[in-house]
Amino acid sequence: MMVRGDPAEKKADGSTTPAYAHGQHQSIFSPALGAVSDSSLKFTHVLYNLSPAELYEQAIKYEKGSFITSNGALATLSGAKTGRAPRDKRVVRDSTTEDELWWGKGSPNIEMDEHTFMVNRERAVDYLNSLEKVFVNDQFLNWDPENRIKVRIVSARAYHSLFMHNMCIRPTPEELESFGTPDFTICNAGQFPCNRYTHYMTSSTSVDLNLSRREMVILGTQYAGEMKKGLFSVMHYLMPKRRILSLHSGCNMGKDGDVALFFGLSGTGKTTLSTDHNSALIFRGRRSLIFETPSSLEQFWKMLCLMNIPEKLITLINPLQNTRAAYPIEFIPNAKIPCVGPHPKNVILLACDAFGVLPPVSKLNLAQTMYHFISGYTALVAGTEDGIKEPTATFSACFGAAFIMLHPTKYAAMLAEKMKRQGATGWLVNTGWSGGSYGVGNRIKLAYTRKIIDAIHSGSLLEANYKKTDIFGFEIPTEIEGIPSEILDPVNSWSDKKAHKETLLKLGGLFKKNFETFANHKIGVDGKLTEEILAAGPIF
């Protein structure tokens, strides 16, 4: 029998004072993790769907390194792990997932067997059973009520509970009363390590997904992002089975109701462009920030104060390493709640091209959209990582390779099918360099990129005159109001034409080499779609 309440708060008669959830009366609650009786949670005190204020209190009183900042946010430490551990994330390979998931070279899915999962599961449950209290959240994924996923998160720390309170869709008190059996359950043992001598284990950290059991087990890491990204992976598996395309993207809606999707890796401007003040934000893929200096952290706090975010915000403080902040989407002034909208009219792929050879904007046909969606290109510039002396191409399939479960071509085919059905247009927007590579040319002005995005939103860019480029075969506009025409075709802005051609060929070669991983995967019976996608890549 499990009763909500803080066991540390004793009355004079020795009884506990219950910690009530929003609008909830005291009740018996049993967060079952399955029908296996030997691996069930048996603890007595469950702190169920506590309010942010109650979670603040739990963190401040019982979790070392937690404090409230001057603007009212909760700050805390995630321990030794200050980021995700992709090499320690595993997926059970069984009869259900054997033929469905993407396995092998290039895949983020590292396999484990059912037995090893159950060993880790038992270890996590045993640890949680040893605690005086655990935190439980019942929440939803997906804003569409017809395709809503019920998820239960069982964790050892208040900050984990608050983080997921911010990240997921919070049920109403009435919805909590009738929540029933969850569709997916996370068992987060936090700092408690896995046994490194267990089969498949390579460290004391293990993040395990079992799609057949609809469960996730976390051992040896207190980094809260593992839960969010784990559920993101789960949605990348469940939604396509319902013919719903799940995407790692930003999304906003213009004043006339036109929706645009924004794909892009870190540093491409996805967050900046999708949260434009002229548009309503429907969804942004991440709510995280990296601060390299104390001054940049101070600037962030000032920004939070301007946004009037005094509560329901949790910040994971890892000094000088990786500071991240999480807050509910409704705290963003122009957020659209609920986060739903009509079908997108535009699909925008963002690349920060430090080689300086991609046009500021290119109109893509469906095959090109699939090719560049699968490629997921951007470039790191010198100085961003140790050892990088010149621009370095980075590719991440579907702009989120770490989280996709199926082969990238399956997501690309679904994207193209939906774009064709809805009459959407694909665009490749370069937010990187012009007039030369990094160190020679200049970064394309944000004001120019905003004018491009505005022209896409308004539909005026579709009416422009276009010409075709060499190698990549892009359709590029000859003029856009408010933007110097010479920068629209990169070759015009390079003083060294020979260097431009050499750099363009170099980048094209990098695209081809990266795409070798996907070239042998056939879509459909005859594989014609695969051939069409390959033909949409650079030709030389």
mmCIF file of N, CA and C in Angstrom, residues 31-36 39-41 121 125 128 152 154 185-187 213 215:
data_model
loop_
_atom_site.group_PDB
_atom_site.id
_atom_site.type_symbol
_atom_site.label_atom_id
_atom_site.label_comp_id
_atom_site.label_asym_id
_atom_site.label_seq_id
_atom_site.Cartn_x
_atom_site.Cartn_y
_atom_site.Cartn_z
ATOM 1 N N PRO A 31 1.992 3.094 -8.375
ATOM 2 C CA PRO A 31 2.605 3.246 -9.684
ATOM 3 C C PRO A 31 3.232 1.946 -10.158
ATOM 4 N N ALA A 32 2.414 0.997 -10.551
ATOM 5 C CA ALA A 32 2.911 -0.315 -10.943
ATOM 6 C C ALA A 32 3.831 -0.207 -12.140
ATOM 7 N N LEU A 33 4.900 -0.990 -12.119
ATOM 8 C CA LEU A 33 5.842 -1.025 -13.242
ATOM 9 C C LEU A 33 5.682 -2.307 -14.032
ATOM 10 N N GLY A 34 4.600 -3.000 -13.848
ATOM 11 C CA GLY A 34 4.415 -4.226 -14.598
ATOM 12 C C GLY A 34 3.830 -5.310 -13.731
ATOM 13 N N ALA A 35 3.611 -6.444 -14.330
ATOM 14 C CA ALA A 35 2.941 -7.529 -13.628
ATOM 15 C C ALA A 35 3.919 -8.478 -12.938
ATOM 16 N N VAL A 36 5.234 -8.217 -13.082
ATOM 17 C CA VAL A 36 6.215 -9.110 -12.468
ATOM 18 C C VAL A 36 6.345 -8.756 -10.996
ATOM 19 N N SER A 39 9.599 -7.761 -9.211
ATOM 20 C CA SER A 39 10.264 -6.516 -9.621
ATOM 21 C C SER A 39 9.309 -5.334 -9.534
ATOM 22 N N SER A 40 8.399 -5.365 -8.585
ATOM 23 C CA SER A 40 7.436 -4.276 -8.444
ATOM 24 C C SER A 40 7.890 -3.306 -7.376
ATOM 25 N N LEU A 41 7.481 -2.064 -7.520
ATOM 26 C CA LEU A 41 7.786 -1.071 -6.515
ATOM 27 C C LEU A 41 6.942 -1.333 -5.264
ATOM 28 N N ARG A 121 16.619 -3.446 -14.593
ATOM 29 C CA ARG A 121 15.314 -3.022 -14.079
ATOM 30 C C ARG A 121 15.170 -3.401 -12.611
ATOM 31 N N VAL A 125 14.692 -0.844 -9.450
ATOM 32 C CA VAL A 125 13.531 -0.955 -8.570
ATOM 33 C C VAL A 125 13.966 -1.218 -7.129
ATOM 34 N N LEU A 128 15.086 2.078 -5.653
ATOM 35 C CA LEU A 128 13.951 2.948 -5.347
ATOM 36 C C LEU A 128 13.180 2.434 -4.136
ATOM 37 N N ARG A 152 4.268 7.672 -17.272
ATOM 38 C CA ARG A 152 4.489 7.750 -15.824
ATOM 39 C C ARG A 152 5.992 7.779 -15.569
ATOM 40 N N VAL A 154 8.826 7.694 -12.630
ATOM 41 C CA VAL A 154 9.136 7.394 -11.231
ATOM 42 C C VAL A 154 10.605 7.735 -11.025
ATOM 43 N N THR A 185 6.400 3.874 -19.107
ATOM 44 C CA THR A 185 6.863 4.146 -17.749
ATOM 45 C C THR A 185 8.376 4.316 -17.729
ATOM 46 N N ILE A 186 8.838 5.337 -17.014
ATOM 47 C CA ILE A 186 10.267 5.542 -16.786
ATOM 48 C C ILE A 186 10.571 5.234 -15.329
ATOM 49 N N CYS A 187 11.575 4.429 -15.108
ATOM 50 C CA CYS A 187 12.060 4.116 -13.764
ATOM 51 C C CYS A 187 13.469 4.698 -13.648
ATOM 52 N N ARG A 213 7.950 -3.855 -23.622
ATOM 53 C CA ARG A 213 7.385 -3.654 -22.287
ATOM 54 C C ARG A 213 6.928 -2.219 -22.069
ATOM 55 N N GLU A 215 8.851 0.401 -21.401
ATOM 56 C CA GLU A 215 9.534 0.847 -20.187
ATOM 57 C C GLU A 215 10.914 1.393 -20.510
#
